[in-house]
Amino acid sequence: MAYIPLALIVIVVAWFVAAYNKLVRMRNQVKNAWHQIDVQLKRRYDLIPNLVEVVKDYMSFEQETLTKVIEARGAAIAAKGTAAQAKAENVLTESLKSLFAVVENYPDLKANQNVAALQEELTGTENKISFARQFFNDSVMAYNNTIQAIPSNLVASLFNFTTETYFEAPESDRAVPKADLR
Amino acid sequence: MAAPEKTCGKCGTVNPRGADYCYLCQAPFGAGTPGPGVQAFAGETGGSGNAAPVFKAAPMLLFPDAQRHNVRMSALLFALLVGVFFLLGTVIGGAYGDVGNGIALSAVLCVILGGAAYFNGSSIVLSLHDAAKADPERHRQLLNVVEEMRIAAGVPMPKVYVMPSAGMNAFAAGRRPEEASVAVTQGLLDGLNREELQGVIAHELAHVKSRDTLYNVCAAVLVGSIALLADMFLRGTFFAHRGRSFGGRRGGGRANAAYIVLGILLALLAPLAAKILQMSISRQREYHADAAAAGFTRNPLGLASALSKIAAGGAQVPGENRGTQHLFIVNPLKEFGPGASALMSTHPPTELRIQRLKAMAGFGGV
Ligand SMILES: [Zn+2]
């Protein structure tokens, strides 16, 4: 009989440790997911100069489209703050879409192996960015749920785990049709 | 792609075209749309059959529930499998006059076979099908798609293999997500578009994420061990009838007749029962992986269309055998008509899987 309170204490402590560890794991996953988005964005910055280099000889008529892509890339790299960066990234996405739309009109260019490879790379990167955002938001949702739900909210408030904010996409992103790059 | 994908203004989640609520935060997209109704597998579309898909289900929200259910189901079936195994051991032991030895024998066998499979499960399957590592130049799109999906699933990048076969199929192997492999046939790469390939890869990564690959190896080992034990017992018993008596062992002729009868019965039935259990675990997991894939891609129709192409184009993979059929996305040995929902099949009928996926995208019973 004397063991019952002891057993209860052990169970409660074990639960506390487990809940704390789970929260730490989830917080790290949110951080890691955020980092994933960054990795893919940087990858896109690196790919764009190659694409511009390959495409520019063919596209003397379409200087404007190319300039827009280069400017958008510069603006996205320079953007400070999450909201400004999200906006700049979307401008970049749109400018790439219009560039690919133009590429469709040049059969020589479309047949070029390098262009096809770069186009696949950029499509892939574009998708990776959006799946990374999706995973980030999923992770945030799971983390926030755990922080707010009973009884794990006890542990969360005790050790200062705070809710994370979702990745916000600007309004403009919803209105623009996505070009079919596949 | 006709209509644009929809990005939720509230949380930034990219939703499939035609969605009228955000999957993640359930904010409605248009003004005046009614509140979200989360229905697992919506029955009716309400509207003409050709209308754009309306996303009724929210697989990402249901995903954890489905996972828990599947894991619980599998644990239960798995426990049953182990139970049958040890029951057989006990009876065999009893038939030879020593229950303890029977149980010990089944335990030892289980550990040996389990160890062997555990340490080289995936490499055997891979070499069986001449799978070669995907080439960064030639299979650029495949590698990109795998990376996209592994980001969506939140698992480490698996090793990617291509099998030379012209049949359309894919499988995943590996005990843990950290050491997983995904293999697809050349036929699959040739036949599917990017969206469909995404669906297939997402399905395989769902198996990896939920550790189905590990369960598969364990279940196969248990079933194999039960068959082996039963086989040994039947041979031993029949030998005894031909004149070699049980009494030769351990000095006493105490083999219990009741145990022997029970043993023969069990030895005949247990392998069958074990197989049925294993297959039903496998079928559960296929539905789950389909639902999870829809959650990862946010596009159930990609996988649905891939499955119908695979069903039409043929899923046969040369070199395939009964031991590994359950690993593949569509069973490579059987033709799947509507009547294929038999107890012994590793996969649910492809028709039904397609139907469920379409229901997730808001199409009615098709
Ligand atoms: Zn599967």
Coordinates of C-alpha atoms and ligand atoms in Angstrom, one line a residue:
Chain A
M1 CA 0.0 0.0 0.0
A2 CA 2.8 2.4 0.7
Y3 CA 4.0 2.0 -2.8
I4 CA 0.9 3.5 -4.4
P5 CA 1.8 7.2 -3.8
L6 CA 5.3 6.5 -5.0
A7 CA 4.1 4.8 -8.1
L8 CA 1.7 7.8 -8.8
I9 CA 4.6 10.2 -8.5
V10 CA 6.7 8.2 -10.9
I11 CA 3.9 8.1 -13.4
V12 CA 3.3 11.8 -13.2
V13 CA 7.0 12.6 -13.6
A14 CA 7.4 10.2 -16.5
W15 CA 4.4 11.8 -18.2
F16 CA 5.9 15.3 -17.7
V17 CA 9.2 14.2 -19.2
A18 CA 7.5 12.6 -22.2
A19 CA 5.3 15.7 -22.8
Y20 CA 8.3 18.0 -22.5
N21 CA 10.4 16.0 -24.9
K22 CA 7.5 15.8 -27.4
L23 CA 7.2 19.6 -27.3
V24 CA 10.9 20.1 -27.8
R25 CA 10.8 17.6 -30.8
M26 CA 7.9 19.5 -32.4
R27 CA 9.5 22.9 -31.9
N28 CA 12.7 21.6 -33.5
Q29 CA 10.7 20.3 -36.4
V30 CA 9.0 23.7 -36.9
K31 CA 12.5 25.3 -37.0
N32 CA 13.8 22.7 -39.4
A33 CA 10.8 23.1 -41.7
W34 CA 11.5 26.8 -41.8
H35 CA 15.1 26.2 -42.7
Q36 CA 13.9 23.9 -45.5
I37 CA 12.1 26.7 -47.1
D38 CA 15.2 28.9 -47.0
V39 CA 17.4 26.2 -48.6
Q40 CA 15.0 25.9 -51.5
L41 CA 14.8 29.7 -52.0
K42 CA 18.6 29.9 -52.1
R43 CA 18.7 27.1 -54.6
R44 CA 16.3 29.0 -56.8
Y45 CA 18.5 32.1 -56.6
D46 CA 21.5 30.0 -57.8
L47 CA 19.6 28.5 -60.7
I48 CA 18.3 31.7 -62.2
P49 CA 21.6 33.1 -63.5
N50 CA 22.3 29.8 -65.4
L51 CA 18.9 29.9 -67.0
V52 CA 19.3 33.6 -68.0
E53 CA 22.7 32.8 -69.5
V54 CA 21.4 29.9 -71.6
V55 CA 18.2 31.7 -72.7
K56 CA 19.5 35.2 -73.5
D57 CA 21.1 34.4 -76.9
Y58 CA 17.9 33.0 -78.2
M59 CA 15.7 35.7 -76.8
S60 CA 16.9 39.0 -78.1
F61 CA 13.3 40.1 -78.7
E62 CA 12.3 39.4 -75.2
Q63 CA 14.8 41.4 -73.2
E64 CA 12.1 42.8 -71.1
T65 CA 11.0 39.4 -69.7
L66 CA 14.6 38.5 -68.9
T67 CA 15.3 41.8 -67.2
K68 CA 12.2 41.3 -65.0
V69 CA 13.4 38.0 -63.8
I70 CA 16.8 39.3 -63.0
E71 CA 15.3 42.3 -61.2
A72 CA 12.9 40.1 -59.3
R73 CA 15.7 37.9 -58.2
G74 CA 17.7 40.8 -56.9
A75 CA 14.7 42.2 -55.0
A76 CA 14.0 38.8 -53.4
I77 CA 17.5 38.4 -52.2
A78 CA 17.5 42.0 -50.8
A79 CA 14.1 41.7 -49.1
K80 CA 14.2 42.1 -45.4
G81 CA 11.5 40.7 -43.1
T82 CA 9.2 37.8 -43.6
A83 CA 6.3 39.7 -45.2
A84 CA 8.5 41.7 -47.6
Q85 CA 10.4 38.5 -48.6
A86 CA 7.2 36.6 -49.2
K87 CA 6.0 39.3 -51.4
A88 CA 9.3 39.5 -53.4
E89 CA 9.4 35.8 -53.8
N90 CA 6.0 35.8 -55.3
V91 CA 7.0 38.5 -57.8
L92 CA 9.9 36.2 -58.7
T93 CA 7.7 33.2 -59.1
E94 CA 5.4 35.2 -61.4
S95 CA 8.3 36.5 -63.5
L96 CA 9.6 33.0 -63.9
K97 CA 6.2 31.8 -65.1
S98 CA 6.1 34.4 -67.8
L99 CA 9.6 33.5 -68.8
F100 CA 8.6 29.9 -69.3
A101 CA 5.5 30.9 -71.1
V102 CA 7.7 32.8 -73.6
V103 CA 10.0 29.8 -73.9
E104 CA 7.0 27.9 -75.2
N105 CA 7.1 30.1 -78.3
Y106 CA 10.6 29.3 -79.3
P107 CA 10.8 25.7 -80.6
D108 CA 14.7 25.8 -80.8
L109 CA 14.9 26.9 -77.2
K110 CA 12.4 24.3 -76.0
A111 CA 14.4 21.6 -77.7
N112 CA 17.6 22.8 -76.1
Q113 CA 18.8 20.2 -73.6
N114 CA 20.1 22.7 -71.1
V115 CA 17.0 24.7 -71.1
A116 CA 14.8 21.6 -70.6
A117 CA 17.1 20.5 -67.7
L118 CA 17.0 24.0 -66.1
Q119 CA 13.2 24.2 -66.6
E120 CA 12.8 20.9 -64.8
E121 CA 15.1 22.0 -62.0
L122 CA 13.2 25.2 -61.5
T123 CA 9.8 23.5 -61.6
G124 CA 11.2 21.1 -59.0
T125 CA 12.5 23.9 -56.9
E126 CA 9.2 25.8 -57.2
N127 CA 7.4 22.7 -56.0
K128 CA 9.9 22.1 -53.2
I129 CA 9.3 25.6 -52.0
S130 CA 5.6 25.2 -51.9
F131 CA 5.8 21.7 -50.3
A132 CA 8.3 23.1 -47.7
R133 CA 5.8 25.8 -46.9
Q134 CA 3.0 23.2 -46.6
F135 CA 5.1 21.1 -44.3
F136 CA 6.0 24.1 -42.2
N137 CA 2.4 25.0 -41.8
D138 CA 1.5 21.4 -41.0
S139 CA 4.3 21.3 -38.4
V140 CA 3.1 24.6 -36.9
M141 CA -0.4 23.3 -36.7
A142 CA 0.6 20.1 -34.9
Y143 CA 2.9 22.1 -32.5
N144 CA 0.2 24.7 -31.7
N145 CA -2.4 22.0 -31.2
T146 CA -0.1 20.3 -28.6
I147 CA 0.6 23.6 -26.9
Q148 CA -3.0 24.5 -26.5
A149 CA -4.6 21.1 -25.8
I150 CA -5.2 19.7 -22.3
P151 CA -3.1 18.4 -20.6
S152 CA 0.1 19.1 -22.5
N153 CA -0.7 22.9 -22.2
L154 CA 0.4 22.5 -18.6
V155 CA 3.9 21.6 -19.6
A156 CA 3.9 24.2 -22.4
S157 CA 3.0 27.1 -20.1
L158 CA 5.4 25.9 -17.4
F159 CA 8.4 25.9 -19.8
N160 CA 7.4 28.8 -22.0
F161 CA 6.6 27.1 -25.2
T162 CA 4.8 29.6 -27.3
T163 CA 2.7 29.2 -30.4
E164 CA 4.3 29.7 -33.8
T165 CA 2.7 31.7 -36.6
Y166 CA 1.8 30.2 -40.0
F167 CA 3.5 31.1 -43.2
E168 CA 1.5 33.9 -44.7
A169 CA 1.1 34.2 -48.4
P170 CA 0.2 37.6 -49.8
E171 CA -3.2 38.2 -51.4
S172 CA -1.9 38.6 -54.9
D173 CA -0.7 35.0 -55.0
R174 CA -4.3 33.7 -55.0
A175 CA -5.4 35.7 -58.0
V176 CA -2.7 34.8 -60.5
P177 CA -3.2 31.6 -62.5
K178 CA -0.2 29.2 -62.3
A179 CA 1.4 28.4 -65.6
D180 CA 1.6 24.7 -66.4
L181 CA 5.3 24.0 -66.3
R182 CA 5.0 20.3 -66.4
Chain B
M1 CA -3.8 21.9 -65.4
A2 CA -6.9 24.0 -66.1
A3 CA -7.5 26.1 -63.0
P4 CA -5.0 27.6 -60.7
E5 CA -4.1 26.0 -57.4
K6 CA -5.5 28.0 -54.5
T7 CA -3.2 29.4 -51.8
C8 CA -5.0 30.1 -48.6
G9 CA -4.8 33.8 -47.6
K10 CA -5.0 32.9 -43.9
C11 CA -2.3 30.3 -43.6
G12 CA -0.5 30.1 -46.9
T13 CA -1.3 26.4 -47.6
V14 CA -1.5 25.5 -51.2
N15 CA -4.7 23.7 -51.9
P16 CA -5.8 21.7 -54.9
R17 CA -7.6 23.6 -57.6
G18 CA -11.3 23.5 -57.0
A19 CA -11.0 23.5 -53.3
D20 CA -13.5 25.7 -51.6
Y21 CA -12.0 25.6 -48.1
C22 CA -8.4 25.6 -47.0
Y23 CA -7.3 22.2 -46.0
L24 CA -5.3 23.4 -43.1
C25 CA -7.2 26.2 -41.4
Q26 CA -10.5 25.5 -43.2
A27 CA -11.0 29.2 -44.1
P28 CA -13.5 29.4 -47.0
F29 CA -12.1 30.7 -50.3
G30 CA -15.1 32.4 -51.8
A31 CA -17.6 34.7 -50.2
G32 CA -20.9 33.0 -49.3
T33 CA -19.6 29.4 -49.2
P34 CA -21.0 27.5 -46.3
G35 CA -18.7 26.4 -43.5
P36 CA -16.5 23.4 -43.9
G37 CA -17.9 20.0 -43.6
V38 CA -15.2 17.5 -42.9
Q39 CA -16.5 14.2 -44.3
A40 CA -14.1 11.3 -44.6
F41 CA -15.3 10.0 -47.9
A42 CA -18.0 12.2 -49.2
G43 CA -20.7 10.3 -51.0
E44 CA -22.3 12.7 -53.4
T45 CA -21.0 15.7 -55.3
G46 CA -24.3 17.4 -55.6
G47 CA -24.1 18.8 -59.1
S48 CA -23.2 17.5 -62.6
G49 CA -20.7 14.7 -62.9
N50 CA -18.3 16.9 -64.9
A51 CA -18.2 19.7 -62.4
A52 CA -14.8 20.7 -61.0
P53 CA -13.8 18.7 -58.0
V54 CA -14.9 20.2 -54.8
F55 CA -12.6 19.3 -52.0
K56 CA -14.8 18.0 -49.2
A57 CA -12.5 15.9 -47.2
A58 CA -9.5 17.1 -45.3
P59 CA -7.1 14.2 -45.4
M60 CA -4.4 16.2 -43.6
L61 CA -6.7 16.6 -40.7
L62 CA -7.8 13.0 -40.8
F63 CA -4.3 11.7 -41.4
P64 CA -3.3 11.4 -37.7
D65 CA -6.6 9.6 -36.9
A66 CA -6.1 7.2 -39.8
Q67 CA -2.5 6.6 -38.7
R68 CA -3.5 5.9 -35.1
H69 CA -6.2 3.5 -36.3
N70 CA -4.0 1.7 -38.7
V71 CA -1.2 1.4 -36.2
R72 CA -3.6 0.0 -33.6
M73 CA -5.1 -2.4 -36.1
S74 CA -1.7 -3.6 -37.1
A75 CA -0.5 -4.1 -33.6
L76 CA -3.6 -6.2 -32.9
L77 CA -3.2 -8.3 -35.9
F78 CA 0.5 -8.6 -35.2
A79 CA -0.2 -9.8 -31.7
L80 CA -2.5 -12.4 -33.1
L81 CA 0.2 -13.5 -35.5
V82 CA 2.6 -14.0 -32.6
G83 CA 0.0 -15.7 -30.6
V84 CA -0.7 -18.3 -33.3
F85 CA 3.0 -18.8 -33.7
F86 CA 3.5 -19.7 -30.0
L87 CA 0.3 -21.8 -29.8
L88 CA 1.8 -23.8 -32.6
G89 CA 5.1 -24.1 -30.7
T90 CA 3.2 -25.3 -27.6
V91 CA 1.2 -27.9 -29.4
I92 CA 4.2 -29.2 -31.3
G93 CA 6.1 -29.4 -28.0
G94 CA 3.1 -31.2 -26.5
A95 CA 3.0 -33.7 -29.3
Y96 CA 6.6 -34.6 -28.6
G97 CA 6.0 -34.7 -24.9
D98 CA 7.7 -31.4 -23.9
V99 CA 5.8 -28.1 -24.1
G100 CA 8.8 -26.0 -23.0
N101 CA 11.0 -27.3 -25.8
G102 CA 8.3 -26.5 -28.4
I103 CA 8.0 -22.9 -27.2
A104 CA 11.8 -22.6 -27.1
L105 CA 12.1 -23.9 -30.6
S106 CA 9.6 -21.5 -32.0
A107 CA 11.2 -18.6 -30.1
V108 CA 14.7 -19.5 -31.4
L109 CA 13.5 -19.9 -35.0
C110 CA 11.7 -16.6 -34.8
V111 CA 14.8 -14.8 -33.6
I112 CA 17.1 -16.4 -36.2
L113 CA 14.7 -15.7 -39.1
G114 CA 13.8 -12.3 -37.8
G115 CA 17.5 -11.3 -37.5
A116 CA 18.3 -12.5 -41.0
A117 CA 15.5 -10.5 -42.5
Y118 CA 16.0 -7.5 -40.3
F119 CA 19.6 -7.1 -41.4
N120 CA 19.3 -7.4 -45.1
G121 CA 15.6 -7.2 -46.0
S122 CA 15.7 -4.3 -48.5
S123 CA 18.9 -5.2 -50.3
I124 CA 17.5 -8.6 -51.2
V125 CA 14.4 -7.1 -52.8
L126 CA 16.4 -4.5 -54.6
S127 CA 18.9 -7.0 -56.1
L128 CA 16.1 -9.3 -57.0
H129 CA 14.8 -6.8 -59.5
D130 CA 18.2 -5.5 -60.8
A131 CA 17.4 -2.1 -59.3
A132 CA 20.1 0.4 -60.2
K133 CA 20.7 3.8 -58.5
A134 CA 18.8 6.6 -60.3
D135 CA 21.1 8.7 -62.5
P136 CA 21.2 12.4 -61.6
E137 CA 21.2 13.4 -65.3
R138 CA 18.8 10.8 -66.8
H139 CA 16.4 10.6 -63.9
R140 CA 16.5 14.3 -62.9
Q141 CA 12.7 14.5 -62.8
L142 CA 12.3 11.4 -60.7
L143 CA 14.9 12.6 -58.2
N144 CA 13.2 16.0 -58.1
V145 CA 9.8 14.5 -57.5
V146 CA 11.2 12.3 -54.7
E147 CA 12.7 15.3 -53.1
E148 CA 9.5 17.3 -53.4
M149 CA 7.6 14.5 -51.7
R150 CA 10.1 13.8 -49.0
I151 CA 9.9 17.5 -48.1
A152 CA 6.1 17.3 -48.0
A153 CA 6.2 14.2 -45.9
G154 CA 9.0 15.5 -43.7
V155 CA 11.2 12.4 -44.0
P156 CA 14.9 12.3 -44.9
M157 CA 15.8 11.8 -48.6
P158 CA 15.6 8.1 -49.4
K159 CA 17.9 6.2 -51.9
V160 CA 16.2 6.2 -55.3
Y161 CA 16.4 3.1 -57.6
V162 CA 15.1 2.4 -61.1
M163 CA 14.2 -1.2 -62.1
P164 CA 14.6 -1.9 -65.9
S165 CA 11.2 -3.6 -66.1
A166 CA 8.6 -2.3 -68.6
G167 CA 5.7 -3.1 -66.2
M168 CA 4.4 -0.2 -64.1
N169 CA 5.2 -0.5 -60.4
A170 CA 7.0 0.9 -57.4
F171 CA 8.0 -0.1 -53.9
A172 CA 9.6 1.2 -50.8
A173 CA 11.9 -0.7 -48.4
G174 CA 14.1 -0.1 -45.4
R175 CA 13.6 -0.4 -41.7
R176 CA 13.7 3.2 -40.7
P177 CA 13.0 6.5 -42.6
E178 CA 16.7 7.3 -42.3
E179 CA 17.7 4.3 -44.4
A180 CA 14.8 3.9 -46.7
S181 CA 14.9 3.1 -50.4
V182 CA 12.3 3.8 -53.1
A183 CA 12.3 1.9 -56.4
V184 CA 10.3 2.5 -59.5
T185 CA 10.2 0.7 -62.8
Q186 CA 11.3 2.2 -66.1
G187 CA 7.8 1.5 -67.3
L188 CA 6.3 3.7 -64.6
L189 CA 8.6 6.6 -65.5
D190 CA 7.7 6.3 -69.2
G191 CA 4.0 6.0 -68.6
L192 CA 3.2 8.6 -65.9
N193 CA 3.2 12.4 -66.0
R194 CA 4.8 14.5 -63.3
E195 CA 1.6 14.8 -61.3
E196 CA 0.9 11.1 -61.3
L197 CA 4.5 10.2 -60.4
Q198 CA 4.2 12.6 -57.4
G199 CA 1.2 10.6 -56.2
V200 CA 3.0 7.2 -56.5
I201 CA 6.1 8.5 -54.8
A202 CA 4.0 10.1 -52.0
H203 CA 2.3 6.7 -51.5
E204 CA 5.6 5.0 -51.1
L205 CA 6.9 7.7 -48.7
A206 CA 3.8 7.3 -46.7
H207 CA 4.8 3.6 -46.2
V208 CA 8.3 4.8 -45.2
K209 CA 7.0 7.5 -42.8
S210 CA 4.6 5.1 -41.0
R211 CA 7.2 2.3 -40.9
D212 CA 5.1 0.0 -42.9
T213 CA 8.3 -1.2 -44.4
L214 CA 9.5 -2.5 -41.1
Y215 CA 6.1 -4.1 -40.3
N216 CA 6.2 -5.8 -43.7
V217 CA 9.5 -7.4 -43.0
C218 CA 8.4 -8.6 -39.6
A219 CA 5.1 -9.9 -40.8
A220 CA 6.8 -11.8 -43.6
V221 CA 9.2 -13.4 -41.2
L222 CA 6.5 -14.5 -38.8
V223 CA 4.4 -16.0 -41.6
G224 CA 7.5 -17.7 -43.0
S225 CA 8.4 -19.1 -39.6
I226 CA 4.9 -20.4 -38.9
A227 CA 4.9 -22.1 -42.3
L228 CA 8.3 -23.6 -41.6
L229 CA 7.3 -24.9 -38.1
A230 CA 4.1 -26.4 -39.4
D231 CA 6.0 -28.1 -42.2
M232 CA 8.6 -29.5 -39.8
F233 CA 5.9 -30.8 -37.5
L234 CA 3.9 -32.5 -40.3
R235 CA 7.0 -34.2 -41.7
G236 CA 8.0 -35.3 -38.2
T237 CA 4.6 -36.7 -37.5
F238 CA 4.4 -38.5 -40.8
F239 CA 7.8 -40.0 -40.2
A240 CA 6.6 -41.3 -36.9
H241 CA 3.7 -43.0 -38.6
R242 CA 6.1 -44.7 -40.9
G243 CA 7.6 -46.5 -38.0
R244 CA 10.1 -44.1 -36.5
S245 CA 8.5 -43.5 -33.1
F246 CA 8.5 -40.4 -31.0
G247 CA 9.9 -42.6 -28.2
G248 CA 13.2 -42.4 -29.9
R249 CA 13.5 -38.9 -28.6
R250 CA 14.2 -38.0 -25.0
G251 CA 13.7 -41.6 -24.0
G252 CA 10.0 -41.7 -23.3
G253 CA 7.1 -42.5 -25.6
R254 CA 4.9 -40.0 -24.0
A255 CA 3.6 -38.3 -27.2
N256 CA 0.1 -37.4 -26.4
A257 CA -2.4 -38.5 -29.1
A258 CA -4.6 -35.6 -28.5
Y259 CA -1.7 -33.2 -29.0
I260 CA -0.8 -34.9 -32.2
V261 CA -4.3 -34.6 -33.6
L262 CA -4.4 -31.0 -32.5
G263 CA -1.0 -30.4 -33.8
I264 CA -1.8 -31.7 -37.3
L265 CA -4.9 -29.6 -37.4
L266 CA -3.0 -26.5 -36.3
A267 CA -0.1 -27.2 -38.6
L268 CA -2.6 -27.2 -41.5
L269 CA -4.6 -24.2 -40.4
A270 CA -2.0 -21.9 -38.8
P271 CA -0.1 -21.0 -42.0
L272 CA -3.3 -20.2 -43.7
A273 CA -4.6 -18.1 -40.8
A274 CA -1.3 -16.3 -40.6
K275 CA -1.3 -15.5 -44.3
I276 CA -4.8 -14.1 -44.1
L277 CA -3.9 -11.9 -41.1
Q278 CA -0.8 -10.7 -42.9
M279 CA -2.8 -9.9 -46.0
S280 CA -5.4 -7.9 -44.1
I281 CA -2.7 -5.9 -42.4
S282 CA -1.3 -5.2 -45.8
R283 CA -4.6 -4.1 -47.3
Q284 CA -5.3 -1.7 -44.4
R285 CA -1.9 -0.1 -45.0
E286 CA -2.5 0.4 -48.7
Y287 CA -5.6 2.5 -48.0
H288 CA -3.8 4.4 -45.3
A289 CA -0.8 5.1 -47.6
D290 CA -3.2 6.3 -50.3
A291 CA -4.9 8.8 -47.9
A292 CA -1.5 10.0 -46.6
A293 CA -0.3 10.5 -50.2
A294 CA -3.3 12.7 -50.9
G295 CA -2.4 14.7 -47.8
F296 CA 1.2 15.1 -49.0
T297 CA 0.4 16.1 -52.5
R298 CA -2.9 17.9 -51.7
N299 CA -4.0 16.2 -54.9
P300 CA -5.8 12.8 -54.6
L301 CA -6.5 12.8 -58.3
G302 CA -2.8 12.5 -59.3
L303 CA -2.5 9.1 -57.5
A304 CA -6.0 8.1 -58.7
S305 CA -5.0 8.6 -62.3
A306 CA -1.7 6.9 -61.8
L307 CA -3.5 3.8 -60.3
S308 CA -5.8 3.6 -63.2
K309 CA -2.9 3.9 -65.7
I310 CA -1.1 1.2 -63.8
A311 CA -4.1 -1.1 -63.7
A312 CA -4.6 -0.6 -67.5
G313 CA -0.9 -0.8 -68.4
G314 CA 0.0 -3.9 -66.3
A315 CA 1.8 -4.0 -63.0
Q316 CA 3.8 -7.1 -63.7
V317 CA 7.4 -7.0 -62.8
P318 CA 9.6 -9.9 -63.9
G319 CA 11.4 -11.8 -61.2
E320 CA 8.6 -11.1 -58.8
N321 CA 7.5 -13.8 -56.4
R322 CA 5.0 -14.4 -53.6
G323 CA 7.4 -13.3 -50.9
T324 CA 7.6 -9.7 -51.9
Q325 CA 4.4 -9.0 -53.7
H326 CA 3.0 -7.0 -50.8
L327 CA 5.7 -4.4 -51.1
F328 CA 4.5 -3.0 -54.4
I329 CA 2.1 -0.2 -55.0
V330 CA -0.1 -2.5 -57.1
N331 CA 0.2 -6.2 -56.7
P332 CA 2.5 -7.4 -59.5
L333 CA 1.2 -10.9 -59.6
K334 CA -2.5 -10.5 -59.8
E335 CA -4.9 -8.9 -62.1
F336 CA -7.3 -6.8 -60.1
G337 CA -10.9 -7.0 -61.1
P338 CA -13.7 -5.9 -58.8
G339 CA -13.8 -9.5 -57.5
A340 CA -10.3 -9.4 -56.2
S341 CA -11.1 -8.4 -52.7
A342 CA -10.5 -11.9 -51.6
L343 CA -9.0 -12.6 -48.2
M344 CA -5.7 -13.7 -49.6
S345 CA -4.8 -10.6 -51.6
T346 CA -2.2 -8.2 -50.5
H347 CA -3.9 -5.1 -51.9
P348 CA -7.4 -3.8 -52.0
P349 CA -8.9 -3.8 -55.5
T350 CA -7.4 -0.9 -57.4
E351 CA -10.9 0.1 -58.4
L352 CA -11.8 0.7 -54.8
R353 CA -8.6 2.6 -54.1
I354 CA -9.3 4.9 -57.0
Q355 CA -12.9 5.4 -55.8
R356 CA -11.8 6.4 -52.4
L357 CA -9.2 8.8 -53.7
K358 CA -11.8 10.4 -56.0
A359 CA -14.2 10.7 -53.1
M360 CA -11.4 12.6 -51.2
A361 CA -11.3 15.1 -54.1
G362 CA -15.1 15.5 -53.8
F363 CA -16.2 13.3 -56.7
G364 CA -19.0 11.0 -55.7
G365 CA -18.9 7.2 -55.9
V366 CA -17.7 7.9 -59.5
Ligands
ZN1 ZN 1.5 0.7 -50.9

